[in-house]
PDB file of C-alpha atoms in Angstrom:
ATOM      1  CA  UNK A   1     -19.793  56.065   9.875  1.00  0.00           C
ATOM      2  CA  UNK A   2     -19.474  55.139  13.554  1.00  0.00           C
ATOM      3  CA  UNK A   3     -19.359  51.408  12.735  1.00  0.00           C
ATOM      4  CA  UNK A   4     -16.351  51.789  10.443  1.00  0.00           C
ATOM      5  CA  UNK A   5     -13.147  50.219  11.699  1.00  0.00           C
ATOM      6  CA  UNK A   6      -9.588  50.053  10.439  1.00  0.00           C
ATOM      7  CA  UNK A   7      -8.101  46.587   9.745  1.00  0.00           C
ATOM      8  CA  UNK A   8      -6.360  46.724  13.137  1.00  0.00           C
ATOM      9  CA  UNK A   9      -9.745  46.919  14.860  1.00  0.00           C
ATOM     10  CA  UNK A  10      -9.456  50.605  15.765  1.00  0.00           C
ATOM     11  CA  UNK A  11     -12.873  52.223  15.342  1.00  0.00           C
ATOM     12  CA  UNK A  12     -13.273  55.576  13.597  1.00  0.00           C
ATOM     13  CA  UNK A  13     -14.967  56.945  16.698  1.00  0.00           C
ATOM     14  CA  UNK A  14     -12.039  55.937  18.862  1.00  0.00           C
ATOM     15  CA  UNK A  15      -9.565  57.339  16.315  1.00  0.00           C
ATOM     16  CA  UNK A  16     -11.280  60.726  16.503  1.00  0.00           C
ATOM     17  CA  UNK A  17     -10.935  60.735  20.279  1.00  0.00           C
ATOM     18  CA  UNK A  18      -7.257  59.885  19.970  1.00  0.00           C
ATOM     19  CA  UNK A  19      -6.847  62.766  17.525  1.00  0.00           C
ATOM     20  CA  UNK A  20      -8.304  65.171  20.077  1.00  0.00           C
ATOM     21  CA  UNK A  21      -5.851  63.846  22.652  1.00  0.00           C
ATOM     22  CA  UNK A  22      -2.942  64.438  20.250  1.00  0.00           C
ATOM     23  CA  UNK A  23      -3.997  68.056  19.730  1.00  0.00           C
ATOM     24  CA  UNK A  24      -4.545  68.577  23.449  1.00  0.00           C
ATOM     25  CA  UNK A  25      -1.063  67.235  24.224  1.00  0.00           C
ATOM     26  CA  UNK A  26       0.372  69.408  21.414  1.00  0.00           C
ATOM     27  CA  UNK A  27       1.609  66.395  19.445  1.00  0.00           C
ATOM     28  CA  UNK A  28      -0.400  67.716  16.490  1.00  0.00           C
ATOM     29  CA  UNK A  29      -1.360  71.266  15.552  1.00  0.00           C
ATOM     30  CA  UNK A  30      -4.891  70.618  14.351  1.00  0.00           C
ATOM     31  CA  UNK A  31      -7.535  67.900  14.449  1.00  0.00           C
ATOM     32  CA  UNK A  32      -7.025  67.341  10.712  1.00  0.00           C
ATOM     33  CA  UNK A  33      -3.285  66.845  11.168  1.00  0.00           C
ATOM     34  CA  UNK A  34      -3.889  64.449  14.038  1.00  0.00           C
ATOM     35  CA  UNK A  35      -6.388  62.393  12.047  1.00  0.00           C
ATOM     36  CA  UNK A  36      -3.913  62.127   9.169  1.00  0.00           C
ATOM     37  CA  UNK A  37      -1.188  60.941  11.548  1.00  0.00           C
ATOM     38  CA  UNK A  38      -3.455  58.204  12.863  1.00  0.00           C
ATOM     39  CA  UNK A  39      -4.688  57.242   9.404  1.00  0.00           C
ATOM     40  CA  UNK A  40      -1.176  56.991   7.930  1.00  0.00           C
ATOM     41  CA  UNK A  41      -0.193  54.767  10.828  1.00  0.00           C
ATOM     42  CA  UNK A  42      -3.214  52.531  10.262  1.00  0.00           C
ATOM     43  CA  UNK A  43      -3.439  52.260   6.453  1.00  0.00           C
ATOM     44  CA  UNK A  44      -0.724  54.548   5.056  1.00  0.00           C
ATOM     45  CA  UNK A  45      -3.305  56.957   3.630  1.00  0.00           C
ATOM     46  CA  UNK A  46      -4.564  60.422   4.615  1.00  0.00           C
ATOM     47  CA  UNK A  47      -7.740  60.461   6.683  1.00  0.00           C
ATOM     48  CA  UNK A  48     -10.109  61.615   3.921  1.00  0.00           C
ATOM     49  CA  UNK A  49      -8.937  58.934   1.505  1.00  0.00           C
ATOM     50  CA  UNK A  50      -9.021  56.253   4.184  1.00  0.00           C
ATOM     51  CA  UNK A  51     -12.603  57.187   5.130  1.00  0.00           C
ATOM     52  CA  UNK A  52     -13.712  57.046   1.511  1.00  0.00           C
ATOM     53  CA  UNK A  53     -12.159  53.602   1.161  1.00  0.00           C
ATOM     54  CA  UNK A  54     -13.729  52.288   4.357  1.00  0.00           C
ATOM     55  CA  UNK A  55     -17.104  53.766   3.455  1.00  0.00           C
ATOM     56  CA  UNK A  56     -16.962  52.137   0.032  1.00  0.00           C
ATOM     57  CA  UNK A  57     -16.877  48.783   1.731  1.00  0.00           C
ATOM     58  CA  UNK A  58     -19.731  47.580   3.897  1.00  0.00           C
ATOM     59  CA  UNK A  59     -19.741  48.605   7.540  1.00  0.00           C
ATOM     60  CA  UNK A  60     -18.802  45.081   8.557  1.00  0.00           C
ATOM     61  CA  UNK A  61     -16.168  44.440   5.875  1.00  0.00           C
ATOM     62  CA  UNK A  62     -13.300  44.453   8.382  1.00  0.00           C
ATOM     63  CA  UNK A  63     -15.216  42.386  10.889  1.00  0.00           C
ATOM     64  CA  UNK A  64     -14.850  38.696  11.665  1.00  0.00           C
ATOM     65  CA  UNK A  65     -18.639  38.465  11.834  1.00  0.00           C
ATOM     66  CA  UNK A  66     -21.453  40.223   9.973  1.00  0.00           C
ATOM     67  CA  UNK A  67     -25.107  40.978  10.661  1.00  0.00           C
ATOM     68  CA  UNK A  68     -25.987  38.121   8.300  1.00  0.00           C
ATOM     69  CA  UNK A  69     -23.822  35.737  10.325  1.00  0.00           C
ATOM     70  CA  UNK A  70     -25.571  36.752  13.539  1.00  0.00           C
ATOM     71  CA  UNK A  71     -28.994  36.324  11.943  1.00  0.00           C
ATOM     72  CA  UNK A  72     -27.975  32.848  10.755  1.00  0.00           C
ATOM     73  CA  UNK A  73     -26.883  31.796  14.240  1.00  0.00           C
ATOM     74  CA  UNK A  74     -30.041  33.214  15.826  1.00  0.00           C
ATOM     75  CA  UNK A  75     -32.134  31.292  13.301  1.00  0.00           C
ATOM     76  CA  UNK A  76     -30.202  28.087  14.020  1.00  0.00           C
ATOM     77  CA  UNK A  77     -30.526  28.565  17.784  1.00  0.00           C
ATOM     78  CA  UNK A  78     -34.184  29.395  18.531  1.00  0.00           C
ATOM     79  CA  UNK A  79     -33.541  29.692  22.279  1.00  0.00           C
ATOM     80  CA  UNK A  80     -30.545  32.047  22.043  1.00  0.00           C
ATOM     81  CA  UNK A  81     -31.059  35.692  22.931  1.00  0.00           C
ATOM     82  CA  UNK A  82     -28.966  38.665  24.078  1.00  0.00           C
ATOM     83  CA  UNK A  83     -28.599  37.266  27.600  1.00  0.00           C
ATOM     84  CA  UNK A  84     -27.751  33.702  26.611  1.00  0.00           C
ATOM     85  CA  UNK A  85     -30.072  30.709  26.296  1.00  0.00           C
ATOM     86  CA  UNK A  86     -33.709  31.306  27.102  1.00  0.00           C
ATOM     87  CA  UNK A  87     -36.823  29.143  27.276  1.00  0.00           C
ATOM     88  CA  UNK A  88     -39.430  27.987  24.812  1.00  0.00           C
ATOM     89  CA  UNK A  89     -43.166  28.574  25.257  1.00  0.00           C
ATOM     90  CA  UNK A  90     -43.809  24.948  26.268  1.00  0.00           C
ATOM     91  CA  UNK A  91     -43.716  25.427  30.052  1.00  0.00           C
ATOM     92  CA  UNK A  92     -46.581  26.307  32.358  1.00  0.00           C
ATOM     93  CA  UNK A  93     -47.078  29.719  33.928  1.00  0.00           C
ATOM     94  CA  UNK A  94     -45.370  28.840  37.225  1.00  0.00           C
ATOM     95  CA  UNK A  95     -42.099  27.929  35.498  1.00  0.00           C
ATOM     96  CA  UNK A  96     -41.598  31.418  34.085  1.00  0.00           C
ATOM     97  CA  UNK A  97     -42.422  33.092  37.390  1.00  0.00           C
ATOM     98  CA  UNK A  98     -39.969  30.848  39.226  1.00  0.00           C
ATOM     99  CA  UNK A  99     -37.027  30.804  36.836  1.00  0.00           C
ATOM    100  CA  UNK A 100     -37.248  33.986  34.777  1.00  0.00           C
ATOM    101  CA  UNK A 101     -38.298  36.565  37.401  1.00  0.00           C
ATOM    102  CA  UNK A 102     -41.092  37.726  35.103  1.00  0.00           C
ATOM    103  CA  UNK A 103     -44.658  38.275  36.282  1.00  0.00           C
ATOM    104  CA  UNK A 104     -46.147  36.045  33.610  1.00  0.00           C
ATOM    105  CA  UNK A 105     -45.390  33.706  30.736  1.00  0.00           C
ATOM    106  CA  UNK A 106     -46.619  36.323  28.260  1.00  0.00           C
ATOM    107  CA  UNK A 107     -44.295  38.962  29.720  1.00  0.00           C
ATOM    108  CA  UNK A 108     -41.302  36.622  29.510  1.00  0.00           C
ATOM    109  CA  UNK A 109     -41.995  35.651  25.899  1.00  0.00           C
ATOM    110  CA  UNK A 110     -42.421  39.298  24.923  1.00  0.00           C
ATOM    111  CA  UNK A 111     -39.063  40.211  26.507  1.00  0.00           C
ATOM    112  CA  UNK A 112     -37.437  37.113  25.006  1.00  0.00           C
ATOM    113  CA  UNK A 113     -38.456  38.287  21.538  1.00  0.00           C
ATOM    114  CA  UNK A 114     -37.000  41.751  22.224  1.00  0.00           C
ATOM    115  CA  UNK A 115     -33.763  40.197  23.494  1.00  0.00           C
ATOM    116  CA  UNK A 116     -33.490  38.120  20.314  1.00  0.00           C
ATOM    117  CA  UNK A 117     -33.758  41.332  18.311  1.00  0.00           C
ATOM    118  CA  UNK A 118     -31.133  42.985  20.534  1.00  0.00           C
ATOM    119  CA  UNK A 119     -28.716  40.136  19.829  1.00  0.00           C
ATOM    120  CA  UNK A 120     -29.171  40.506  16.078  1.00  0.00           C
ATOM    121  CA  UNK A 121     -28.166  44.171  16.417  1.00  0.00           C
ATOM    122  CA  UNK A 122     -25.121  43.467  18.634  1.00  0.00           C
ATOM    123  CA  UNK A 123     -22.528  43.471  15.842  1.00  0.00           C
ATOM    124  CA  UNK A 124     -19.778  45.292  17.747  1.00  0.00           C
ATOM    125  CA  UNK A 125     -20.178  43.032  20.773  1.00  0.00           C
ATOM    126  CA  UNK A 126     -19.982  39.905  18.628  1.00  0.00           C
ATOM    127  CA  UNK A 127     -16.914  41.332  16.870  1.00  0.00           C
ATOM    128  CA  UNK A 128     -15.157  41.918  20.194  1.00  0.00           C
ATOM    129  CA  UNK A 129     -15.923  38.318  21.135  1.00  0.00           C
ATOM    130  CA  UNK A 130     -14.578  37.009  17.816  1.00  0.00           C
ATOM    131  CA  UNK A 131     -11.358  38.975  18.278  1.00  0.00           C
ATOM    132  CA  UNK A 132     -10.903  37.234  21.634  1.00  0.00           C
ATOM    133  CA  UNK A 133     -11.946  33.822  20.298  1.00  0.00           C
ATOM    134  CA  UNK A 134      -9.213  34.001  17.638  1.00  0.00           C
ATOM    135  CA  UNK A 135      -6.772  33.289  20.458  1.00  0.00           C
ATOM    136  CA  UNK A 136      -8.773  30.409  21.931  1.00  0.00           C
ATOM    137  CA  UNK A 137      -7.895  26.887  20.745  1.00  0.00           C
ATOM    138  CA  UNK A 138     -10.793  24.621  19.806  1.00  0.00           C
ATOM    139  CA  UNK A 139     -10.903  21.074  21.152  1.00  0.00           C
ATOM    140  CA  UNK A 140     -13.030  18.180  19.915  1.00  0.00           C
ATOM    141  CA  UNK A 141     -13.442  16.580  23.314  1.00  0.00           C
ATOM    142  CA  UNK A 142     -16.214  17.766  25.606  1.00  0.00           C
ATOM    143  CA  UNK A 143     -14.728  19.650  28.547  1.00  0.00           C
ATOM    144  CA  UNK A 144     -16.494  21.557  31.289  1.00  0.00           C
ATOM    145  CA  UNK A 145     -13.734  24.024  32.134  1.00  0.00           C
ATOM    146  CA  UNK A 146     -14.598  27.256  30.338  1.00  0.00           C
ATOM    147  CA  UNK A 147     -18.036  28.800  30.773  1.00  0.00           C
ATOM    148  CA  UNK A 148     -19.547  31.469  28.544  1.00  0.00           C
ATOM    149  CA  UNK A 149     -20.299  33.896  31.380  1.00  0.00           C
ATOM    150  CA  UNK A 150     -16.756  33.740  32.757  1.00  0.00           C
ATOM    151  CA  UNK A 151     -15.282  34.091  29.276  1.00  0.00           C
ATOM    152  CA  UNK A 152     -17.484  37.049  28.409  1.00  0.00           C
ATOM    153  CA  UNK A 153     -15.881  38.892  31.335  1.00  0.00           C
ATOM    154  CA  UNK A 154     -12.469  37.830  30.007  1.00  0.00           C
ATOM    155  CA  UNK A 155     -13.390  39.361  26.643  1.00  0.00           C
ATOM    156  CA  UNK A 156     -14.226  42.648  28.357  1.00  0.00           C
ATOM    157  CA  UNK A 157     -10.944  42.675  30.270  1.00  0.00           C
ATOM    158  CA  UNK A 158      -8.995  41.876  27.097  1.00  0.00           C
ATOM    159  CA  UNK A 159     -10.613  44.757  25.242  1.00  0.00           C
ATOM    160  CA  UNK A 160     -10.006  47.197  28.070  1.00  0.00           C
ATOM    161  CA  UNK A 161      -6.336  46.340  27.627  1.00  0.00           C
ATOM    162  CA  UNK A 162      -6.504  46.428  23.816  1.00  0.00           C
ATOM    163  CA  UNK A 163      -8.379  49.754  23.832  1.00  0.00           C
ATOM    164  CA  UNK A 164      -9.627  49.576  20.244  1.00  0.00           C
ATOM    165  CA  UNK A 165     -13.280  50.137  21.154  1.00  0.00           C
ATOM    166  CA  UNK A 166     -14.926  52.850  23.214  1.00  0.00           C
ATOM    167  CA  UNK A 167     -16.963  50.229  25.058  1.00  0.00           C
ATOM    168  CA  UNK A 168     -15.566  46.852  26.130  1.00  0.00           C
ATOM    169  CA  UNK A 169     -18.913  45.369  27.220  1.00  0.00           C
ATOM    170  CA  UNK A 170     -20.218  42.171  25.656  1.00  0.00           C
ATOM    171  CA  UNK A 171     -23.310  40.197  26.585  1.00  0.00           C
ATOM    172  CA  UNK A 172     -23.406  36.501  27.395  1.00  0.00           C
ATOM    173  CA  UNK A 173     -25.562  35.900  24.322  1.00  0.00           C
ATOM    174  CA  UNK A 174     -23.164  37.790  22.056  1.00  0.00           C
ATOM    175  CA  UNK A 175     -20.302  35.605  23.270  1.00  0.00           C
ATOM    176  CA  UNK A 176     -22.225  32.371  22.682  1.00  0.00           C
ATOM    177  CA  UNK A 177     -23.275  33.602  19.230  1.00  0.00           C
ATOM    178  CA  UNK A 178     -19.678  34.482  18.327  1.00  0.00           C
ATOM    179  CA  UNK A 179     -18.387  31.132  19.602  1.00  0.00           C
ATOM    180  CA  UNK A 180     -20.884  29.253  17.436  1.00  0.00           C
ATOM    181  CA  UNK A 181     -19.944  31.414  14.446  1.00  0.00           C
ATOM    182  CA  UNK A 182     -16.237  30.720  15.018  1.00  0.00           C
ATOM    183  CA  UNK A 183     -16.862  26.972  15.041  1.00  0.00           C
ATOM    184  CA  UNK A 184     -16.588  26.148  18.731  1.00  0.00           C
ATOM    185  CA  UNK A 185     -18.565  23.318  20.259  1.00  0.00           C
ATOM    186  CA  UNK A 186     -21.072  24.951  22.602  1.00  0.00           C
ATOM    187  CA  UNK A 187     -23.027  23.019  25.231  1.00  0.00           C
ATOM    188  CA  UNK A 188     -25.769  24.591  27.299  1.00  0.00           C
ATOM    189  CA  UNK A 189     -25.030  24.020  31.000  1.00  0.00           C
ATOM    190  CA  UNK A 190     -28.572  22.821  31.739  1.00  0.00           C
ATOM    191  CA  UNK A 191     -32.155  23.435  30.648  1.00  0.00           C
ATOM    192  CA  UNK A 192     -32.544  26.362  33.044  1.00  0.00           C
ATOM    193  CA  UNK A 193     -29.186  28.124  32.803  1.00  0.00           C
ATOM    194  CA  UNK A 194     -28.592  30.892  30.230  1.00  0.00           C
ATOM    195  CA  UNK A 195     -24.895  29.937  30.203  1.00  0.00           C
ATOM    196  CA  UNK A 196     -22.934  27.428  28.138  1.00  0.00           C
ATOM    197  CA  UNK A 197     -19.709  25.458  28.201  1.00  0.00           C
ATOM    198  CA  UNK A 198     -17.257  26.360  25.457  1.00  0.00           C
ATOM    199  CA  UNK A 199     -15.096  23.432  24.370  1.00  0.00           C
ATOM    200  CA  UNK A 200     -11.680  25.086  24.236  1.00  0.00           C
ATOM    201  CA  UNK A 201      -8.223  24.430  25.638  1.00  0.00           C
ATOM    202  CA  UNK A 202      -7.290  25.914  29.010  1.00  0.00           C
ATOM    203  CA  UNK A 203      -3.741  26.028  27.587  1.00  0.00           C
ATOM    204  CA  UNK A 204      -4.786  28.660  25.034  1.00  0.00           C
ATOM    205  CA  UNK A 205      -2.489  31.693  25.048  1.00  0.00           C
ATOM    206  CA  UNK A 206      -5.257  34.075  26.030  1.00  0.00           C
ATOM    207  CA  UNK A 207      -6.453  31.886  28.910  1.00  0.00           C
ATOM    208  CA  UNK A 208      -2.921  31.513  30.257  1.00  0.00           C
ATOM    209  CA  UNK A 209      -2.438  35.299  29.925  1.00  0.00           C
ATOM    210  CA  UNK A 210      -5.547  35.939  31.989  1.00  0.00           C
ATOM    211  CA  UNK A 211      -4.482  33.558  34.733  1.00  0.00           C
ATOM    212  CA  UNK A 212      -0.972  34.979  34.971  1.00  0.00           C
ATOM    213  CA  UNK A 213      -2.375  38.483  35.033  1.00  0.00           C
ATOM    214  CA  UNK A 214      -4.544  37.606  38.028  1.00  0.00           C
ATOM    215  CA  UNK A 215      -1.432  36.922  40.102  1.00  0.00           C
ATOM    216  CA  UNK A 216       0.881  39.430  38.421  1.00  0.00           C
ATOM    217  CA  UNK A 217       2.177  40.891  41.694  1.00  0.00           C
ATOM    218  CA  UNK A 218       3.518  37.511  42.851  1.00  0.00           C
ATOM    219  CA  UNK A 219       4.970  36.143  39.608  1.00  0.00           C
ATOM    220  CA  UNK A 220       8.440  34.655  39.402  1.00  0.00           C
ATOM    221  CA  UNK A 221      10.910  35.924  36.731  1.00  0.00           C
ATOM    222  CA  UNK A 222      10.134  32.995  34.396  1.00  0.00           C
ATOM    223  CA  UNK A 223       6.425  33.669  34.727  1.00  0.00           C
ATOM    224  CA  UNK A 224       6.904  37.378  34.043  1.00  0.00           C
ATOM    225  CA  UNK A 225       8.821  36.492  30.892  1.00  0.00           C
ATOM    226  CA  UNK A 226       6.031  34.128  29.817  1.00  0.00           C
ATOM    227  CA  UNK A 227       3.440  36.828  30.500  1.00  0.00           C
ATOM    228  CA  UNK A 228       5.309  39.259  28.245  1.00  0.00           C
ATOM    229  CA  UNK A 229       5.478  36.638  25.478  1.00  0.00           C
ATOM    230  CA  UNK A 230       1.770  35.860  25.777  1.00  0.00           C
ATOM    231  CA  UNK A 231       0.852  39.552  25.581  1.00  0.00           C
ATOM    232  CA  UNK A 232       2.630  39.807  22.232  1.00  0.00           C
ATOM    233  CA  UNK A 233       0.923  36.678  20.925  1.00  0.00           C
ATOM    234  CA  UNK A 234      -2.535  38.045  21.690  1.00  0.00           C
ATOM    235  CA  UNK A 235      -1.838  41.475  20.230  1.00  0.00           C
ATOM    236  CA  UNK A 236      -1.236  43.547  23.362  1.00  0.00           C
TER     237      UNK A 236
END
C-alpha cells in the first residue's frame, strides 16, 4: 500500500506520518481520528473507505506516469539508464576505463544493465519529475539553456517545498525518462555526457520561481509579489 497516493499527490505513507504529528500535537485524540481528518480533507471520505477505493485502482492510477510508460521509454532509448545516458558495447576496453571509471568493459556493461533495471523500478522518482514538468513550457526550437542534471536538482527542491513525498530525491535518468514521457524534446549533450538538454522555456513559471527564490533576501516589492503569484501557480 506504500505506493498509494491521493489525487493531490500526498502519499499514504506521508499521510500516516502527518496523522502521528496531529496526535502528538493534540489536534486529534487518536491515530484513527487523525487519519480520518486527513482523508476527509483529501477525498471527503473516511480513511478506511478511501484506502479501499485507492487499493481498488492500480498503484499508479493517480500518477502521471506508469511502470508501462517507463518500460516503453527505456525500450525506445537503449542507452538510457538510472544515471542518465550511458554507452553502448561498441567501444574498446580503454574507453570504458577512461570515461566510466569502471575497471573493465564487462564491469561497465554489467552495471549499465543493473542501472537500466533500477530506472524501470523508479516510479515515484519519475512521478515527482512529471509533477515538476507539468509547470515547464515546451518549446519547438532547440535551446541549450536547461540541462537535465540542473533541473533534476530543481525537482528535488520543489518537492522539499511541496512536501507530498517522504523522499524528494530523483535521479538524472528518471528526469530524462519523465521528460521524454511528457513530450519534451530531449537532446543528449554529447556522446560522453550522461546529461541532456531539455527544450523548454526559461520563462516557465517554475523556472522563474526558482530563480527568484535564489535571491529572495534581496528582492524588491514587485519581485516579492511576483514570487507569491508564482508559488500559487505551481501549487505551493
